[in-house]
Structure formats: C-alpha cells, structure tokens
CSV table of C-alpha atoms and ligand atoms in Angstrom, one decimal:
chain,number,residue,atom,x,y,z
M,117,MET,CA,0.0,0.2,0.3
M,118,ALA,CA,2.9,2.3,1.3
M,119,ASP,CA,4.4,1.7,-2.0
M,120,THR,CA,1.9,2.5,-4.4
M,121,THR,CA,1.4,5.7,-2.2
M,122,ASP,CA,5.4,6.5,-3.0
M,123,THR,CA,5.1,6.0,-6.4
M,124,LYS,CA,2.3,7.6,-7.5
M,125,SER,CA,3.7,11.0,-5.5
M,126,SER,CA,6.8,10.7,-6.7
M,127,ASN,CA,5.1,10.6,-10.0
M,128,GLN,CA,3.0,13.4,-9.2
M,129,MET,CA,5.8,16.0,-7.7
M,130,TRP,CA,7.7,15.2,-11.4
M,131,GLY,CA,4.3,15.7,-13.2
M,132,GLY,CA,3.6,18.6,-11.4
M,133,ARG,CA,6.3,21.1,-12.4
M,134,PHE,CA,6.3,20.2,-16.2
M,135,ALA,CA,2.8,20.0,-15.9
M,136,SER,CA,1.9,20.9,-19.1
M,137,GLY,CA,4.1,18.3,-20.8
M,138,PRO,CA,7.6,18.3,-23.1
M,139,ASP,CA,6.8,22.2,-24.2
M,140,ALA,CA,7.4,22.9,-20.9
M,141,ILE,CA,10.2,20.7,-20.3
M,142,MET,CA,11.8,22.3,-23.4
M,143,GLU,CA,11.1,25.6,-22.6
M,144,GLU,CA,13.0,25.2,-18.5
M,145,ILE,CA,16.3,23.4,-19.9
M,146,ASN,CA,16.8,25.9,-23.3
M,147,ALA,CA,16.0,29.3,-21.6
M,148,SER,CA,18.8,31.2,-20.7
M,149,ILE,CA,17.1,34.5,-19.7
M,150,GLY,CA,17.1,33.3,-15.9
M,151,PHE,CA,20.9,34.3,-16.1
M,152,ASP,CA,22.0,35.6,-19.1
M,153,LYS,CA,19.9,39.3,-18.3
M,154,LYS,CA,22.9,40.2,-16.8
M,155,LEU,CA,24.4,40.7,-20.5
M,156,PHE,CA,21.5,43.1,-21.5
M,157,ALA,CA,24.0,46.5,-21.5
M,158,GLN,CA,26.5,44.5,-23.4
M,159,ASP,CA,23.7,43.5,-25.7
M,160,ILE,CA,22.5,46.7,-26.3
M,161,ARG,CA,26.0,48.3,-27.2
M,162,GLY,CA,26.6,45.9,-29.6
M,163,SER,CA,23.6,46.1,-31.3
M,164,ILE,CA,23.8,49.9,-31.5
M,165,ALA,CA,27.5,49.4,-33.0
M,166,HIS,CA,26.1,46.8,-35.2
M,167,ALA,CA,23.0,48.9,-36.4
M,168,THR,CA,25.4,51.9,-36.9
M,169,MET,CA,27.7,49.8,-39.2
M,170,LEU,CA,24.8,48.4,-41.2
M,171,ALA,CA,23.7,51.8,-42.2
M,172,HIS,CA,27.4,53.4,-43.1
M,173,GLN,CA,27.5,50.7,-45.2
M,174,GLY,CA,24.4,51.5,-46.5
M,175,ILE,CA,22.8,48.0,-45.7
M,176,ILE,CA,19.9,49.4,-43.3
M,177,SER,CA,18.7,52.9,-44.0
M,178,ALA,CA,19.9,55.9,-41.9
M,179,GLU,CA,16.0,56.3,-40.5
M,180,ASP,CA,15.7,52.9,-39.6
M,181,LYS,CA,19.1,53.0,-37.8
M,182,ASP,CA,18.3,56.1,-35.6
M,183,LYS,CA,14.7,53.7,-34.7
M,184,ILE,CA,16.5,51.1,-33.7
M,185,VAL,CA,19.0,53.2,-31.4
M,186,HIS,CA,16.7,55.2,-30.3
M,187,GLY,CA,14.4,52.0,-29.6
M,188,LEU,CA,17.5,50.1,-27.6
M,189,ASN,CA,18.1,53.2,-25.6
M,190,THR,CA,14.6,53.0,-24.2
M,191,ILE,CA,14.6,49.5,-23.7
M,192,LEU,CA,18.1,50.0,-21.9
M,193,SER,CA,16.4,52.6,-19.0
M,194,GLU,CA,13.1,50.3,-19.1
M,195,ILE,CA,15.7,47.6,-18.0
M,196,GLU,CA,17.7,50.0,-15.8
M,197,SER,CA,15.0,51.1,-14.0
M,198,GLY,CA,13.3,47.5,-13.5
M,199,ASN,CA,10.5,48.5,-15.8
M,200,PHE,CA,11.3,45.7,-18.3
M,201,GLU,CA,9.4,42.5,-18.5
M,202,PHE,CA,11.9,39.5,-19.0
M,203,SER,CA,10.0,36.6,-21.0
M,204,ARG,CA,11.1,32.7,-20.5
M,205,ARG,CA,9.6,32.1,-23.7
M,206,LEU,CA,11.9,34.6,-25.6
M,207,GLU,CA,14.6,31.8,-24.4
M,208,ASP,CA,17.3,34.4,-24.0
M,209,ILE,CA,18.4,38.3,-23.6
M,210,HIS,CA,19.2,38.9,-27.6
M,211,MET,CA,15.6,37.7,-28.2
M,212,ASN,CA,14.0,39.1,-25.0
M,213,ILE,CA,15.5,42.4,-26.5
M,214,GLU,CA,15.0,41.9,-30.0
M,215,ALA,CA,11.1,41.3,-29.0
M,216,ARG,CA,10.7,44.8,-26.9
M,217,LEU,CA,12.0,46.1,-30.0
M,218,ALA,CA,9.5,45.3,-32.3
M,219,THR,CA,6.8,46.6,-30.4
M,220,LEU,CA,8.5,49.7,-29.5
M,221,ILE,CA,9.3,50.6,-33.3
M,222,GLY,CA,7.8,48.2,-35.5
M,223,PRO,CA,9.4,46.4,-38.8
M,224,ALA,CA,11.9,48.4,-38.5
M,225,ALA,CA,13.4,46.3,-35.9
M,226,GLY,CA,13.9,43.7,-37.9
M,227,ARG,CA,16.6,45.2,-39.7
M,228,LEU,CA,18.9,44.6,-36.7
M,229,HIS,CA,19.1,41.4,-37.1
M,230,THR,CA,21.0,41.9,-40.7
M,231,ALA,CA,24.1,40.0,-41.4
M,232,ARG,CA,24.8,38.3,-37.5
M,233,SER,CA,23.4,35.6,-35.8
M,234,ARG,CA,23.0,35.1,-32.3
M,235,ASN,CA,26.2,33.2,-32.6
M,236,ASP,CA,28.0,35.9,-33.1
M,237,GLN,CA,26.3,37.9,-30.4
M,238,VAL,CA,26.4,36.1,-27.8
M,239,ALA,CA,30.1,35.7,-28.0
M,240,LEU,CA,30.0,39.5,-28.5
M,241,ASP,CA,28.0,40.0,-25.2
M,242,PHE,CA,29.8,37.6,-23.2
M,243,ARG,CA,33.3,38.8,-23.7
M,244,LEU,CA,32.4,42.5,-23.5
M,245,TRP,CA,31.1,41.3,-19.8
M,246,VAL,CA,34.3,39.6,-19.1
M,247,LYS,CA,36.4,41.9,-20.4
M,248,GLU,CA,34.9,44.2,-18.0
M,249,GLU,CA,35.0,41.7,-14.9
M,250,LEU,CA,38.6,41.4,-16.0
M,251,GLU,CA,39.3,45.3,-15.6
M,252,LYS,CA,37.4,45.3,-12.2
M,253,THR,CA,39.4,42.5,-10.9
M,254,GLU,CA,43.1,44.0,-11.8
M,255,LYS,CA,41.4,47.4,-9.9
M,256,MET,CA,40.7,45.4,-7.0
M,257,LEU,CA,43.5,43.9,-7.0
M,258,THR,CA,45.8,46.6,-7.3
M,259,GLY,CA,44.0,47.5,-4.4
M,260,LEU,CA,45.0,44.3,-2.2
M,261,ILE,CA,48.5,45.2,-3.6
M,262,ALA,CA,48.4,48.7,-2.0
M,263,ALA,CA,46.7,47.3,1.3
M,264,PHE,CA,49.9,45.0,1.8
M,265,LEU,CA,52.6,47.9,1.0
M,266,ASP,CA,51.0,49.5,3.6
M,267,ARG,CA,51.2,47.0,5.7
M,268,ALA,CA,54.6,45.9,4.4
M,269,ASP,CA,56.3,49.8,5.4
M,270,GLU,CA,54.4,49.8,8.7
M,271,HIS,CA,56.7,46.4,9.3
M,272,ALA,CA,59.8,46.5,7.3
M,273,GLU,CA,61.7,45.8,10.7
M,274,SER,CA,58.9,43.3,13.0
M,275,VAL,CA,60.6,40.3,13.3
M,276,MET,CA,58.6,37.4,12.8
M,277,PRO,CA,58.8,33.5,12.8
M,278,GLY,CA,59.5,32.5,9.3
M,279,PHE,CA,57.9,29.1,8.3
M,280,THR,CA,58.6,25.7,6.5
M,281,HIS,CA,56.7,22.6,7.1
M,282,LEU,CA,54.9,25.0,9.4
M,283,GLN,CA,57.6,24.6,11.9
M,284,THR,CA,59.8,27.6,12.8
M,285,ALA,CA,63.1,28.2,10.7
M,286,GLN,CA,64.4,31.5,10.5
M,287,PRO,CA,63.4,34.4,11.7
M,288,VAL,CA,62.1,36.6,8.6
M,289,THR,CA,60.0,40.2,8.8
M,290,PHE,CA,56.2,40.6,8.9
M,291,GLY,CA,56.6,43.1,6.3
M,292,HIS,CA,58.7,40.9,4.0
M,293,HIS,CA,55.8,38.2,4.9
M,294,CYS,CA,53.3,40.9,3.2
M,295,MET,CA,55.7,41.4,0.4
M,296,ALA,CA,55.9,37.4,-0.4
M,297,TYR,CA,51.7,38.2,-0.7
M,298,VAL,CA,52.3,41.3,-3.5
M,299,GLU,CA,54.5,38.8,-5.6
M,300,MET,CA,51.7,36.1,-5.5
M,301,PHE,CA,48.8,39.3,-6.0
M,302,GLY,CA,50.9,40.7,-8.8
M,303,ARG,CA,51.4,37.7,-10.8
M,304,ASP,CA,47.7,37.5,-10.3
M,305,ARG,CA,47.7,40.9,-11.9
M,306,SER,CA,49.7,40.1,-14.7
M,307,ARG,CA,47.5,37.5,-16.0
M,308,VAL,CA,44.4,39.7,-16.0
M,309,ARG,CA,46.2,42.2,-18.0
M,310,HIS,CA,47.5,39.6,-20.4
M,311,ALA,CA,44.2,37.4,-20.1
M,312,ILE,CA,42.6,41.5,-21.4
M,313,GLU,CA,45.0,41.8,-24.5
M,314,HIS,CA,44.3,38.2,-25.5
M,315,LEU,CA,40.4,38.5,-25.8
M,316,ASP,CA,40.7,42.0,-27.1
M,317,GLU,CA,39.7,40.8,-30.3
M,318,SER,CA,35.6,41.9,-31.5
M,319,PRO,CA,33.6,38.3,-32.6
M,320,ILE,CA,30.4,40.7,-34.0
M,321,GLY,CA,30.3,40.2,-38.0
M,322,ALA,CA,31.6,36.3,-37.9
M,323,ALA,CA,27.6,35.7,-38.5
M,324,ALA,CA,26.6,32.0,-37.6
M,325,LEU,CA,30.0,30.5,-38.3
M,326,ALA,CA,30.8,31.6,-41.7
M,327,GLY,CA,31.1,35.5,-42.4
M,328,THR,CA,28.7,37.2,-44.5
M,329,GLY,CA,27.6,37.8,-47.9
M,330,TYR,CA,26.8,41.4,-46.8
M,331,PRO,CA,29.2,44.2,-47.0
M,332,ILE,CA,29.6,44.9,-43.3
M,333,ASP,CA,32.9,47.0,-41.5
M,334,ARG,CA,33.8,44.7,-38.8
M,335,HIS,CA,36.6,46.8,-38.5
M,336,MET,CA,34.4,50.0,-37.9
M,337,THR,CA,32.3,48.0,-35.2
M,338,ALA,CA,35.5,46.3,-33.2
M,339,LYS,CA,36.6,50.2,-32.8
M,340,ALA,CA,33.4,51.1,-32.0
M,341,LEU,CA,33.3,48.1,-29.1
M,342,GLY,CA,36.8,49.2,-28.1
M,343,PHE,CA,38.6,46.0,-29.1
M,344,ARG,CA,41.7,46.3,-30.8
M,345,GLU,CA,40.9,44.3,-34.1
M,346,PRO,CA,38.0,42.0,-35.0
M,347,THR,CA,38.9,38.1,-34.6
M,348,ARG,CA,40.4,36.6,-37.8
M,349,ASN,CA,38.4,33.4,-38.5
M,350,SER,CA,34.5,33.2,-37.8
M,351,ILE,CA,34.4,29.3,-37.2
M,352,ASP,CA,36.7,30.1,-34.3
M,353,THR,CA,34.9,33.0,-32.8
M,354,VAL,CA,31.8,31.3,-32.7
M,355,SER,CA,33.3,28.2,-31.0
M,356,ASP,CA,36.1,30.0,-28.6
M,357,ARG,CA,35.1,30.1,-25.0
M,358,ASP,CA,39.4,30.5,-24.1
M,359,PHE,CA,38.2,33.9,-22.8
M,360,ALA,CA,36.1,32.5,-20.1
M,361,ILE,CA,38.1,29.6,-19.0
M,362,GLU,CA,41.0,31.7,-19.1
M,363,PHE,CA,39.4,34.2,-16.7
M,364,LEU,CA,38.6,31.4,-14.8
M,365,SER,CA,41.7,29.7,-14.5
M,366,ILE,CA,42.9,33.2,-13.2
M,367,ALA,CA,40.4,33.1,-10.6
M,368,ALA,CA,41.2,29.8,-9.4
M,369,ILE,CA,44.7,30.7,-9.2
M,370,THR,CA,44.2,34.2,-7.5
M,371,GLY,CA,41.3,32.0,-5.4
M,372,MET,CA,44.6,29.8,-4.1
M,373,HIS,CA,46.6,32.6,-3.2
M,374,LEU,CA,43.5,34.2,-1.5
M,375,SER,CA,42.6,31.2,0.4
M,376,ARG,CA,46.3,30.6,1.6
M,377,LEU,CA,46.3,34.0,3.0
M,378,ALA,CA,42.9,33.0,4.9
M,379,GLU,CA,44.6,30.1,6.0
M,380,GLU,CA,47.0,31.9,7.6
M,381,ILE,CA,45.2,34.3,9.3
M,382,VAL,CA,43.1,31.8,10.5
M,383,ILE,CA,46.2,30.4,11.7
M,384,TRP,CA,48.0,34.0,13.2
M,385,SER,CA,44.8,35.0,14.9
M,386,THR,CA,44.3,31.8,17.1
M,387,PRO,CA,44.7,32.5,21.3
M,388,GLN,CA,47.8,30.2,20.7
M,389,PHE,CA,49.6,31.9,17.8
M,390,GLY,CA,48.6,35.4,18.9
M,391,PHE,CA,50.0,37.1,15.8
M,392,VAL,CA,47.0,39.4,14.8
M,393,ARG,CA,43.5,40.4,15.8
M,394,LEU,CA,41.0,41.0,13.4
M,395,SER,CA,38.5,43.7,13.2
M,396,ASP,CA,35.3,42.9,14.5
M,397,ALA,CA,34.3,44.4,11.0
M,398,PHE,CA,35.9,40.8,9.8
M,399,SER,CA,34.9,38.3,12.7
M,400,THR,CA,32.2,36.8,14.3
M,401,GLY,CA,31.3,35.8,18.0
M,402,SER,CA,30.1,32.5,19.0
M,403,SER,CA,26.7,32.1,20.4
M,404,ILE,CA,27.5,30.2,23.0
M,405,MET,CA,31.6,30.8,24.1
M,406,PRO,CA,31.9,34.3,25.0
M,407,GLN,CA,35.4,34.5,24.7
M,408,LYS,CA,35.6,33.5,21.0
M,409,LYS,CA,36.7,35.7,17.7
M,410,ASN,CA,36.0,33.6,14.4
M,411,PRO,CA,37.6,34.3,11.8
M,412,ASP,CA,34.5,33.9,9.8
M,413,ALA,CA,35.2,35.9,6.6
M,414,ALA,CA,38.7,34.4,5.9
M,415,GLU,CA,37.4,31.1,6.8
M,416,LEU,CA,34.7,31.8,3.7
M,417,VAL,CA,37.3,33.2,1.7
M,418,ARG,CA,39.4,29.9,2.0
M,419,ALA,CA,35.9,28.0,1.0
M,420,LYS,CA,35.0,30.1,-1.9
M,421,THR,CA,38.5,29.0,-3.8
M,422,GLY,CA,36.8,25.2,-3.6
M,423,ARG,CA,33.8,27.2,-5.5
M,424,ILE,CA,35.9,29.2,-7.9
M,425,ASN,CA,38.0,25.9,-8.8
M,426,GLY,CA,34.5,23.9,-9.2
M,427,SER,CA,33.5,26.8,-11.9
M,428,LEU,CA,36.9,26.7,-14.1
M,429,VAL,CA,36.3,22.6,-14.2
M,430,ALA,CA,32.8,23.0,-15.3
M,431,LEU,CA,33.5,24.7,-18.2
M,432,LEU,CA,36.5,23.2,-19.0
M,433,THR,CA,34.4,19.9,-18.8
M,434,ILE,CA,31.5,21.5,-21.1
M,435,MET,CA,34.2,22.1,-23.6
M,436,LYS,CA,36.2,19.6,-24.3
M,437,GLY,CA,34.1,17.2,-26.3
M,438,LEU,CA,32.2,19.8,-28.7
M,439,PRO,CA,33.0,20.0,-32.0
M,440,LEU,CA,33.4,23.1,-34.0
M,441,ALA,CA,31.3,25.5,-34.2
M,442,TYR,CA,28.4,26.7,-31.8
M,443,SER,CA,26.8,24.2,-29.9
M,444,LYS,CA,24.3,25.0,-27.4
M,445,ASP,CA,26.5,23.1,-24.7
M,446,MET,CA,28.2,26.8,-24.7
M,447,GLN,CA,25.1,28.2,-23.1
M,448,GLU,CA,26.3,26.5,-19.9
M,449,ASP,CA,29.2,28.9,-19.7
M,450,LYS,CA,27.9,31.8,-18.4
M,451,GLU,CA,26.4,30.8,-14.4
M,452,GLN,CA,29.9,29.4,-14.3
M,453,VAL,CA,31.9,32.7,-15.2
M,454,PHE,CA,29.0,34.7,-13.3
M,455,ASP,CA,29.2,32.8,-9.7
M,456,ALA,CA,33.4,32.6,-10.1
M,457,ALA,CA,33.8,36.3,-10.4
M,458,GLU,CA,31.0,37.1,-7.7
M,459,SER,CA,33.0,35.0,-5.3
M,460,LEU,CA,36.3,36.3,-6.3
M,461,GLU,CA,35.3,39.8,-6.1
M,462,LEU,CA,33.7,39.0,-2.4
M,463,ALA,CA,37.3,37.2,-2.1
M,464,ILE,CA,39.0,40.0,-2.5
M,465,ALA,CA,37.5,42.5,-1.0
M,466,ALA,CA,37.6,40.7,2.5
M,467,MET,CA,40.8,40.1,2.3
M,468,THR,CA,41.4,44.0,1.3
M,469,GLY,CA,39.5,44.6,4.2
M,470,MET,CA,41.2,42.1,6.8
M,471,VAL,CA,44.5,42.6,5.5
M,472,ARG,CA,44.0,46.7,6.4
M,473,ASP,CA,42.1,46.0,9.7
M,474,MET,CA,44.1,43.6,11.7
M,475,THR,CA,46.2,45.0,14.5
M,476,VAL,CA,50.0,43.4,14.2
M,477,ASN,CA,51.4,42.1,17.5
M,478,THR,CA,54.5,42.7,17.3
M,479,ALA,CA,55.6,41.5,20.9
M,480,ARG,CA,53.6,38.0,20.3
M,481,MET,CA,55.4,38.0,16.6
M,482,LYS,CA,59.3,38.9,18.2
M,483,ALA,CA,59.1,36.5,21.1
M,484,ALA,CA,58.0,33.6,18.9
M,485,ALA,CA,60.8,34.2,16.7
M,486,GLY,CA,63.0,33.9,19.0
M,487,SER,CA,61.8,30.4,20.2
M,488,GLY,CA,62.3,27.4,18.5
M,489,PHE,CA,65.9,27.8,17.6
M,490,SER,CA,65.4,30.3,14.9
M,491,THR,CA,68.6,31.6,14.7
M,492,ALA,CA,70.6,28.4,14.6
M,493,THR,CA,71.8,28.6,11.0
M,494,ASP,CA,73.3,32.0,11.6
M,495,LEU,CA,75.5,30.2,14.3
M,496,ALA,CA,76.6,27.8,12.0
M,497,ASP,CA,77.3,30.6,9.3
M,498,TRP,CA,79.0,32.6,12.4
M,499,LEU,CA,81.1,29.3,12.3
M,500,VAL,CA,82.0,29.1,8.8
M,501,ARG,CA,82.7,32.8,8.8
M,502,GLU,CA,84.4,33.7,11.8
M,503,ALA,CA,86.2,29.8,12.8
M,504,GLY,CA,86.9,29.0,9.4
M,505,LEU,CA,84.5,25.7,9.2
M,506,PRO,CA,83.1,23.8,6.6
M,507,PHE,CA,79.4,24.5,6.3
M,508,ARG,CA,78.8,20.9,7.4
M,509,ASP,CA,81.0,20.7,10.1
M,510,ALA,CA,79.7,23.9,11.5
M,511,HIS,CA,76.2,22.2,10.8
M,512,HIS,CA,77.0,19.5,13.5
M,513,VAL,CA,78.7,21.7,15.8
M,514,THR,CA,75.4,23.7,16.0
M,515,GLY,CA,73.4,20.9,16.4
M,516,ARG,CA,75.2,20.1,19.4
M,517,ALA,CA,74.6,23.7,20.7
M,518,VAL,CA,70.5,23.5,20.1
M,519,ALA,CA,70.6,20.1,21.9
M,520,LEU,CA,72.2,21.6,24.7
M,521,ALA,CA,69.6,24.5,25.0
M,522,GLU,CA,67.1,22.4,24.6
M,523,SER,CA,67.9,20.5,27.6
M,524,LYS,CA,68.7,23.2,29.7
M,525,GLY,CA,65.2,24.4,28.7
M,526,CYS,CA,67.1,27.7,27.3
M,527,ASP,CA,67.2,29.3,24.0
M,528,LEU,CA,70.9,29.1,22.0
M,529,ALA,CA,70.9,33.0,23.1
M,530,GLU,CA,71.1,32.2,27.0
M,531,LEU,CA,73.5,29.7,26.8
M,532,PRO,CA,77.1,30.4,28.8
M,533,LEU,CA,79.8,31.2,26.8
M,534,ALA,CA,81.8,28.7,28.5
M,535,ASP,CA,79.1,26.0,27.4
M,536,LEU,CA,79.4,26.8,23.4
M,537,GLN,CA,83.4,26.9,24.1
M,538,ALA,CA,83.0,23.5,25.6
M,539,ILE,CA,81.7,22.3,21.9
M,540,HIS,CA,84.2,24.1,20.1
M,541,ALA,CA,87.0,26.0,21.5
M,542,SER,CA,86.8,28.9,18.7
M,543,ILE,CA,83.7,30.6,19.7
M,544,THR,CA,84.1,33.9,21.3
M,545,ASP,CA,81.5,35.7,23.5
M,546,LYS,CA,81.3,37.7,19.3
M,547,VAL,CA,78.7,35.4,18.7
M,548,TYR,CA,76.1,36.9,20.3
M,549,ASP,CA,75.9,39.3,18.3
M,550,VAL,CA,74.7,37.1,15.7
M,551,LEU,CA,72.0,34.8,18.1
M,552,THR,CA,69.5,37.7,18.3
M,553,VAL,CA,66.2,37.9,16.0
M,554,GLU,CA,67.5,41.2,14.8
M,555,ALA,CA,70.6,40.2,13.7
M,556,SER,CA,69.9,37.6,12.1
M,557,VAL,CA,67.1,39.2,9.7
M,558,ALA,CA,69.7,42.6,9.5
M,559,SER,CA,72.1,40.0,8.1
M,560,ARG,CA,70.0,38.4,5.2
M,561,LYS,CA,70.8,41.5,2.7
M,562,SER,CA,70.6,39.6,-0.1
M,563,PHE,CA,68.2,40.4,-3.5
M,564,GLY,CA,64.9,39.8,-2.0
M,565,GLY,CA,66.1,38.8,1.5
M,566,THR,CA,64.5,39.2,4.9
M,567,ALA,CA,66.9,42.1,5.5
M,568,PRO,CA,64.9,45.5,6.4
M,569,SER,CA,67.0,47.4,3.4
M,570,GLU,CA,65.8,44.6,1.3
M,571,VAL,CA,62.3,44.9,2.2
M,572,ARG,CA,61.9,48.1,1.7
M,573,ARG,CA,63.9,47.6,-1.4
M,574,GLN,CA,61.2,45.7,-2.8
M,575,ILE,CA,58.3,47.8,-1.3
M,576,ALA,CA,60.1,50.8,-3.8
M,577,PHE,CA,59.8,48.4,-6.9
M,578,TRP,CA,56.2,47.5,-6.3
M,579,ARG,CA,55.2,51.0,-5.0
M,580,ALA,CA,56.1,52.3,-8.6
M,581,ARG,CA,54.4,50.0,-10.2
M,582,ASN,CA,50.9,50.1,-8.1
C,661,LIG,N1,21.2,31.8,-25.6
C,661,LIG,C1,22.6,31.0,-26.2
C,661,LIG,C2,24.1,31.0,-25.5
C,661,LIG,O1,23.6,31.6,-24.4
C,661,LIG,C3,22.3,32.6,-27.3
C,661,LIG,C4,23.0,31.6,-28.7
C,661,LIG,C5,21.8,30.8,-29.3
C,661,LIG,N2,22.1,30.5,-30.6
C,661,LIG,C6,21.8,29.4,-31.3
C,661,LIG,N3,22.4,29.2,-32.3
C,661,LIG,N4,20.6,28.8,-30.9
C,661,LIG,O2,25.0,30.4,-25.9
C-alpha cells in the first residue's frame, strides 16, 4: 500500500512542475534568460554598434538605424529602472530585447539582425562582460596590493618567525612576509592584463559561423566597441570560449592565493599564535562561547576557492568534447563565470579589508621568532665565517649547541660562553651578536632577502608599479 502511494506521489512530483508536458520541459532546459539578462547592457551596446555600421555601409537606411538606436536606448533605461518584463518564452536576452524592440518601433526592428547571428552576438556580449570584469579585477588586485604595501612599510622591521613545514625555520620580518603576497597578487594582476590582451578582438560579424555576404565593416564595429581588432576566423570566433576559461583559471589561481592568505590569518589569529587580531568587522562571536572571536570571513574566502575551482572544471568539461562551431552546450558557460566572478570579487574585497584592519601583535611575533632555535643557522654561518669551519661541520657543532640548549630549557642566546666553548673552542663572545633575531634578520641582505633594507627595496619596486 505504502509503496503504491509513494510511486504515485513521486510521479506527481515529477509531473507537477512540467504539468503542461514536453513544451514546458523544453522551455525550462532551453531558456537562459534567468541568468543571461546580466548581459543586457553589453547586448544593447553591441546592437547599437552593429546597426550603426549597417547604416554606414548602406545595408539598412539611416531612418531605420535611428529608430533602432532610439528603441534600444529606451529598452536600456527600461531595464535599468526595473521596468522591463523578461519572458522565459523568449529564451534569452537577445530575443527578449529584439522582441521588445519590435513592439516599440515596428518592422524596422526586423532589420537589426541583418548580417549577424545569435552565435556571434552572444560571443560579443559575453566577451564584453568578461573584459569589464577583468578590468574590475585588475583594480581590485591593485587595491589589495596597496593594502599589503602599507602593512609592509609599517612592519619592514617587525620580526616574526619564518616557517617551513609550519615549523619555525628562520626569523623574517612581517614586512617581508607581506611582500610575498604582493608578489603573488602581482602575478595574478599580470595574468589579468594578459587575458585582457588575448580577448581584445571583436567577434561580431562572424555571423552564424561562416561570415556573411553583406558588405559589413568588422573593423568599424571592433573600433566602436573598444576592441583592438576583429577576430580573424569566423568558425573559431563562435566556437571559442577561451576568454571565459582564462578568466576562470585566473580566478582559480588568485583564489588559491587568497585561500593561503586566509589560512594564515586563521592560524595567526588563534590565541595560541596571537600574531594578529582581526577587527570586529571581519569576525564574529560565538553564540555559546563568549570568549570567541571567529575568523569567519577568512574561512569563507578559503571555501569560495573550492567553488571557483568547480566553475573552472565545469567549463573545461563543458567545452572539451564540442565539435566546431557553436553548440548549445556553450550556453552553460555564463553561470560558471558569473558565479566565480561574484566569489572572486567578494574574496578580494574581504581580504583587502582584513589586511588593512587587522592589528599586528609585534611583541608576540618577536617572542615567537626567538623561540624554536630560529637563529641556529646564524650560529652555523658564524662558525663558517669567523672560525673557518666547513658548513657541514658547523651544522654539526650547531646541532650540539641546540641539543644542549634544549636540555637546559633555554634559548641559544642564553647559553653561557663556557658551554659553547666546550662544544667548540673557537667560539668567542662575538657570537652573541648574531644570535638575536634582529641581527639574524638584518644579516640577510641578499637580493630579495628579509633584511629590512631589502624589504624596503622591494616595497619601492612595487610602489612604482602600483
Ligand atoms: N542563449 C544562447 C547562448 O547563450 C545564445 C546563442 C544561441 N544560438 C543558437 N544558435 N541557438 O549560447
């Protein structure tokens, strides 16, 4: 009995949504207006450029062009002011706008689609959208880099432990650590600039896939739409979504960098580390544990990365088996890019805010920098330099000093000279000069090293480029 009821109700559930049958299913799977309405401004810009070119080439009359342009501008303000009714029956943004244009201006609207297809139209709209998004990303990365440069300036001399394997390795400065992120986000920004250069070709005029017999001027539309030049191969033009995939790869790499930063902030803000304190704006309390301050924003940035990676893999997979030229599969490109763009913008904004607002506890960092025998390498280097030992022997002597300090429960700099001399007779009291974390850091003047003078050089390099 129960089984029968279950089957029946699940069938009804299936049927419920598509009560009117195959037509409704087709409309639902086919329509993209739910998400591609985001492209309305690009679609209208593209159509105005196309109509203007058609009139210039004598393909449509100047009067029809004027009507079309006027109608499109009306539609633009209707959509911007929320007075446009999108219809799923009209499938996508292109047909929604064209249908409205016909209502507004009559038969002249039918001339707009001369010498073009939705295939080059969507390629154009989406390229324009991605281009603007890349430009926005470039600006946001510049803001994030600026935030790091300011913190690096402020902390060019603040000593902190440097880690490998998340184990204390050697002292570094917090400024130096900040500058590592400047390098990472600087590379992301140059990837963005390359991507803008790659996509800077206008697809419009490729038509369905083969070009057109009308005497169009693709250089004119390319110029009007701010592209460097028209694309060169009409088949490739309507088949290509590399620009979207490049955007997603950049988003994925940038997201990975943001996630590593987020992870460090999560670690640094624990009471156990206590290196930074997040501002209230970027953390939350616990509903049950009054002492807690949770780094939720950083955790969510770490999570957004997973989502962005998913979008990249989704679009690569959508595209990998498609024969040339256009296939409807490609309609699934937009949601991935829109979603990743939203996540990326939010993640950059959140991390920029966090980096600017967080309080850096230099005393805690310095204390941590001195523990864990972080200047052991400095002792070994001193033995090489001052006592002429081969590095491997110096390493061994230092290892004994570390073991002794460990057994005494003190730091290297706290071992009495007699103890050090018992390990190696050539050690003098000059050795204490290199056992402090400040001396250690100041000595690492190699190009790109952690010495404050080097960090300031790195800051100056990036200030000139930001
Ligand atoms: N909505 C479609 C898309 O986003 C527009 C192109 C449709 N072209 C076609 N031949 N059905 O891909």
